[in-house]
Coordinates of C-alpha atoms and ligand atoms in Angstrom, one line a residue:
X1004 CA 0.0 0.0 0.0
X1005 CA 1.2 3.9 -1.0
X1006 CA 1.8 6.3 1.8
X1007 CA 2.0 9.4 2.0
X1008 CA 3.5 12.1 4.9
X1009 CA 1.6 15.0 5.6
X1010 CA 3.9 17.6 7.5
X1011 CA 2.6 21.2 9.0
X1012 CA 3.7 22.9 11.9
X1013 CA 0.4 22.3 13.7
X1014 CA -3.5 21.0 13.0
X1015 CA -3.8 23.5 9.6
X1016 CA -2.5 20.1 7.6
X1017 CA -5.6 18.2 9.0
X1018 CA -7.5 20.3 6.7
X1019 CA -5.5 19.5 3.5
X1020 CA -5.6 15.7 4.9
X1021 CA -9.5 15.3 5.0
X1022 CA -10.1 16.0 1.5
X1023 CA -6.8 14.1 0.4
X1024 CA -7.9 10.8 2.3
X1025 CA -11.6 11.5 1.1
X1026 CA -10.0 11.5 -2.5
X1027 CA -7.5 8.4 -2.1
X1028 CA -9.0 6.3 0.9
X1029 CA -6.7 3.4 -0.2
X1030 CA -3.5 5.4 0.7
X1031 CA -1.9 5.1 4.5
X1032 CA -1.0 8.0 6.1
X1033 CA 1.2 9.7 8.6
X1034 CA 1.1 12.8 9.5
X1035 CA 3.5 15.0 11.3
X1036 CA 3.5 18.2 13.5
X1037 CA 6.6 20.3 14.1
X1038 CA 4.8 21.9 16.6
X1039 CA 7.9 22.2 18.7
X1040 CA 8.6 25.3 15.9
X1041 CA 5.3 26.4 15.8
X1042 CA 4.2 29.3 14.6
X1043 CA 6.5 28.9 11.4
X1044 CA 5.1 32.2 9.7
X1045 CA 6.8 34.0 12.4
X1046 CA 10.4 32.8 11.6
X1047 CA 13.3 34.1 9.8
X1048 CA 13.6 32.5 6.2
X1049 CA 16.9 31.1 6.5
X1050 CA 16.1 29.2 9.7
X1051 CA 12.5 28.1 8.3
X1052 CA 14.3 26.2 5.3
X1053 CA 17.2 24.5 7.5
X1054 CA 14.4 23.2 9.8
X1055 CA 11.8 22.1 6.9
X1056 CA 15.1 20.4 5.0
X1057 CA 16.7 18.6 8.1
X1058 CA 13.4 17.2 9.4
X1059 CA 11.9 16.3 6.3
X1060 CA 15.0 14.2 5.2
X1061 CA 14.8 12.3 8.6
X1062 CA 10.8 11.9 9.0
X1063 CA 11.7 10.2 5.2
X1064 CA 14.3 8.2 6.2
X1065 CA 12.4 6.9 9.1
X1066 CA 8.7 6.5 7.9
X1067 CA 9.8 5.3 4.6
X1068 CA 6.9 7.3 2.4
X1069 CA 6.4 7.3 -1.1
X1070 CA 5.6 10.8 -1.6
X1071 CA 5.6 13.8 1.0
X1072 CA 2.6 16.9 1.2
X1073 CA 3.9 19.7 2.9
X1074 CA 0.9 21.1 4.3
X1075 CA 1.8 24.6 4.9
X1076 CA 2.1 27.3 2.8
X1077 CA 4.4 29.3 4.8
X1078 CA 6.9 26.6 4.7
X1079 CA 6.1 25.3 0.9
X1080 CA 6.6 28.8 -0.3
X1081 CA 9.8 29.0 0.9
X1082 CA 11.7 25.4 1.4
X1083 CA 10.4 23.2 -1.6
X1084 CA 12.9 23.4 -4.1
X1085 CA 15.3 22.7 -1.2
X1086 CA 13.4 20.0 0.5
X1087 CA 12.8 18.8 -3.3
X1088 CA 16.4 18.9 -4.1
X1089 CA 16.9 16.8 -1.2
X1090 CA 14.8 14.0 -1.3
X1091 CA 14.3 11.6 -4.1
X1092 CA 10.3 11.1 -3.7
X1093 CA 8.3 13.3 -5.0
X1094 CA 7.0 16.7 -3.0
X1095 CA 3.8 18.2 -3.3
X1096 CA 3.9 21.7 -2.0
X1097 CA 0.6 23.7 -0.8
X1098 CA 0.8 27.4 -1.7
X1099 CA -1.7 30.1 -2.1
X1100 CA -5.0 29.5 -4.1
X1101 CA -4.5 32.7 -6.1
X1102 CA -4.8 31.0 -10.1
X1103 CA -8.6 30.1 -8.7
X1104 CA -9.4 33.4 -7.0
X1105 CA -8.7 35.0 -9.6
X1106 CA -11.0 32.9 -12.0
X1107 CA -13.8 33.1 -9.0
X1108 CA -13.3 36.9 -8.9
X1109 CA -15.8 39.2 -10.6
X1110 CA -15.1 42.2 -9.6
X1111 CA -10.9 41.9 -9.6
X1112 CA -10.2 42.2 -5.7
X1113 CA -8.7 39.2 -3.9
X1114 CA -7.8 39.3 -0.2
X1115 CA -5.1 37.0 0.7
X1116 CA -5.2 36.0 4.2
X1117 CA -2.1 34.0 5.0
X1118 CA 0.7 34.4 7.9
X1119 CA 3.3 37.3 7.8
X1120 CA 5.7 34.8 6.3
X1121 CA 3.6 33.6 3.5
X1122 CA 1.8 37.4 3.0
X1123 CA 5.7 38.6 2.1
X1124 CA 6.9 35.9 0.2
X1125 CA 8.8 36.5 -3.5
X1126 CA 6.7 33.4 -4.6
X1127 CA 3.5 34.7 -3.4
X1128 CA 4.6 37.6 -5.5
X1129 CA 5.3 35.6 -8.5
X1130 CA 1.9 33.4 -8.1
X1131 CA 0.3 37.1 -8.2
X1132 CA 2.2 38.3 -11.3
X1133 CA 1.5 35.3 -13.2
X1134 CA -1.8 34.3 -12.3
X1135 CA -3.9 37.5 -11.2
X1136 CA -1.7 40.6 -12.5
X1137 CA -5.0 42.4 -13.1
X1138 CA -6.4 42.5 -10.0
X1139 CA -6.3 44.5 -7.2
X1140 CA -4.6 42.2 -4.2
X1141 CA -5.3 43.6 0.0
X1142 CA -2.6 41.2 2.1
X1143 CA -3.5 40.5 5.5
X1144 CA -0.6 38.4 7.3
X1145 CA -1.8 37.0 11.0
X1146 CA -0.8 34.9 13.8
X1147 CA -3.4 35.7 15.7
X1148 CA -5.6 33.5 13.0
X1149 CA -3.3 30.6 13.0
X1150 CA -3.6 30.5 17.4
X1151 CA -6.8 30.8 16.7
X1152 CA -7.8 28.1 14.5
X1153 CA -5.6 25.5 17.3
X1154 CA -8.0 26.8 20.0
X1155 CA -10.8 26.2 18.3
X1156 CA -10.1 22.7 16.9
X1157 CA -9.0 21.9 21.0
X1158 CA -12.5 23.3 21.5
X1159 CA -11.1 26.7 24.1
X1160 CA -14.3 28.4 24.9
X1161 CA -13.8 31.5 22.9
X1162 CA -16.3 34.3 20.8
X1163 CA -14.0 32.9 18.0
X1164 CA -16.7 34.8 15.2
X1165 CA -15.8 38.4 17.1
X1166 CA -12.3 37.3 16.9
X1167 CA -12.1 36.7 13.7
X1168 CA -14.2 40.0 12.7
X1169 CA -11.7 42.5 14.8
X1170 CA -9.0 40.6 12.7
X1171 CA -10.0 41.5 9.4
X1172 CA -11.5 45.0 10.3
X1173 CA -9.4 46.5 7.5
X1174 CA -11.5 44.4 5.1
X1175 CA -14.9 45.5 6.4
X1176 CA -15.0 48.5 4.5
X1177 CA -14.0 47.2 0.4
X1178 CA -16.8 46.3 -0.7
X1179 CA -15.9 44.8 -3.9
X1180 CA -13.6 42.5 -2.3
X1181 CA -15.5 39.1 -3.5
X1182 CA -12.7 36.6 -3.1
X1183 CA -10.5 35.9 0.1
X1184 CA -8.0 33.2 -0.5
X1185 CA -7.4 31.1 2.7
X1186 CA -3.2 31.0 2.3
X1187 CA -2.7 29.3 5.4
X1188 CA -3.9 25.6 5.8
X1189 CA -4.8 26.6 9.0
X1190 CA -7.6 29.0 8.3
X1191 CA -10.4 26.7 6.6
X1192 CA -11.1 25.4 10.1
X1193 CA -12.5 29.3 10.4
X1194 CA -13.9 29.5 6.8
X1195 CA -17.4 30.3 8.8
X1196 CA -15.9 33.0 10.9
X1197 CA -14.1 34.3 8.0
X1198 CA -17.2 34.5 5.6
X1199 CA -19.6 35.8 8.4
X1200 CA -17.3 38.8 9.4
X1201 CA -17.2 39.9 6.0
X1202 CA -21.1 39.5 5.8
X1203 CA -21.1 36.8 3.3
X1204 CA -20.2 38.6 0.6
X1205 CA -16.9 36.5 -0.3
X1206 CA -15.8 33.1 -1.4
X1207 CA -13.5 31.8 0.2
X1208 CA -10.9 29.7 -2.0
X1209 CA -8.3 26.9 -0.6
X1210 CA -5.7 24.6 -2.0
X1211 CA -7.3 21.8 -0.2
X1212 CA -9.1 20.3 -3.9
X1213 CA -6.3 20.9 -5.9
X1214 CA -3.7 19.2 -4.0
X1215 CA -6.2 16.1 -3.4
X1216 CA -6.4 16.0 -7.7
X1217 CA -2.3 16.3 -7.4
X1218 CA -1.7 13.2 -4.8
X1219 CA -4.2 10.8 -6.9
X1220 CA -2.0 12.0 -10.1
X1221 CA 0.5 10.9 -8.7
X1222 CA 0.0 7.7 -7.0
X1223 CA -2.5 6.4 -9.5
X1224 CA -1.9 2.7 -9.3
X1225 CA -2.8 2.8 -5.7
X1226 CA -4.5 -0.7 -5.0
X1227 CA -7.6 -0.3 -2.5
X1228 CA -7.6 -3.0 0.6
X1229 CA -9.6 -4.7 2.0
X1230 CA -9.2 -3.1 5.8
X1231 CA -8.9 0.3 6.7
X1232 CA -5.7 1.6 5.9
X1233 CA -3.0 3.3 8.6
X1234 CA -3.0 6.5 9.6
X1235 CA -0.1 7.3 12.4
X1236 CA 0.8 10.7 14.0
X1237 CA 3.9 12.2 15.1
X1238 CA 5.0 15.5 16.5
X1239 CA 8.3 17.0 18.0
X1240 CA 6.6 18.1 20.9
X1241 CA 4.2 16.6 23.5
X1242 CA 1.0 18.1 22.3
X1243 CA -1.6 18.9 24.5
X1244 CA -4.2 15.8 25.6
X1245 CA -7.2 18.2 25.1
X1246 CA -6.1 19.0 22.1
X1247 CA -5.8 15.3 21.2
X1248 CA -8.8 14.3 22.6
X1249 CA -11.4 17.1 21.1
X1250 CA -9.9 17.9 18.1
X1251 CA -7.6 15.3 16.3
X1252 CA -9.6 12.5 17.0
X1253 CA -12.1 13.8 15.1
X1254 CA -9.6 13.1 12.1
X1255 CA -8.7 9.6 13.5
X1256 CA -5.5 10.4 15.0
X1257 CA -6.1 9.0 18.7
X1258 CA -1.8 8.8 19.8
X1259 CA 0.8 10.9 18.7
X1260 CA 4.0 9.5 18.9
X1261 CA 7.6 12.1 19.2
X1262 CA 9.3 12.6 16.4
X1263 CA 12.4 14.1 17.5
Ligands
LIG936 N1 -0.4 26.1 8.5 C1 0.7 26.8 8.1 C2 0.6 27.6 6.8 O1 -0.1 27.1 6.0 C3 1.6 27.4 9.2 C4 1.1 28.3 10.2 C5 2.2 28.7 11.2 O2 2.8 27.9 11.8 O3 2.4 29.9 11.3 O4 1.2 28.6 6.6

């Protein structure tokens, strides 16, 4: 059987997982937090792509996968043609769903609510020149988003909706905004918060399709069996029992082993 190793510096990959594993149920699965680095859109480049590289290589060398997702767009914007150049599986990187948003978009004005890392990115820059050079682009680059989304999935008693709605106050006034991409995997666990501050009147686009369509490309002779197949979790820090309890079960991971 073909497996595959998610990798995110928290629970955002869990949200790239689910529609991957809805797409290819035959696959196995591991999936792995770095949460001992967490938040990673709050750290310098140079130090992002050492960590991504040197963990990647020895998560591969000692879960054996056939391909790697890395399930963050503040560290696939950054580190995959190192990690790539590294590693002789194949790497699927999640960046920023601006080639869709900008086919969604009627009236030409995308928000792109990612970290602060991903927001300043030269490849965020590129994806925008090449894919949506004609429309008018607000950045909004917040931690604060990416806490908030690991609260809520650990199920912290919070008024997560007025949360979310202080955080993108600047947006509450554009009203042709009509598009906000989600560029931080993260963030689709507060799609509903997202869409109800902004009173409905956006999509909201994610990578989350696309990258299923680009792991069943690739592993297309996948065979199906006949019992459920494996689906382990790591992490390079304890992680909090709450957390584990109310939220990742709820994606089938029930143990997390170290990873260190
Ligand atoms: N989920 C990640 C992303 O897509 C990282 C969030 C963080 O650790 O700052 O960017």
């Amino acid at each position: 059987m073909k497996h595959v190793l998610f990798f995110d510096s928290g629970v955002g990959g869990l949200s790239v997982l689910a529609q991957v594993r809805q797409r290819c149920p035959q696959l196995s699965y591991s999936y792995l937090f770095d949460n001992r680095f967490f938040p990673y859109g709050e750290l310098a480049e140079a130090q992002l792509i050492s960590r991504v590289e040197q963990l990647l290589s020895r998560a591969v060398e000692a879960l054996r996968p056939d391909l790697v997702v890395i399930a963050c767009n503040s560290a696939s914007t950054l580190a995959l043609p190192a990690v790539r150049a590294k590693l002789s599986i194949p790497v699927v990187g999640v960046v920023p769903a601006i080639k869709p948003a900008a086919k969604l978009s009627a009236n030409r004005h995308i928000g792109l609510l990612a970290t602060p890392g991903t927001v300043k990115r030269t490849y965020t820059e590129a994806l925008i020149s090449e894919f949506a050079a004609d429309c008018q682009i607000e950045f909004l680059g917040s931690t604060r988003l990416v806490e908030l989304a690991e609260m809520k999935l650990a199920g912290e008693p919070l008024d997560y909706c007025r949360e979310v709605t202080e955080i993108l106050e600047p947006w509450a006034t554009l009203p042709t905004l009509d598009c906000v991409v989600l560029g931080c995997t993260h963030f689709p666990l507060l799609k509903e918060e997202v869409t109800q501050a902004l009173e409905g009147r956006v999509s909201c686009v994610d990578s989350g399709e696309a990258i299923a369509r680009r792991v069943a490309s690739l592993l297309p002779d996948a065979v199906s069996c006949a019992t459920s197949p494996a689906l382990h979790a790591y992490a390079t820090k304890a992680v909090d029992q709450r957390l584990v309890e109310r939220g990742l079960a709820k994606y089938g991971l029930n143990h997390i082993q170290l990873f260190n």
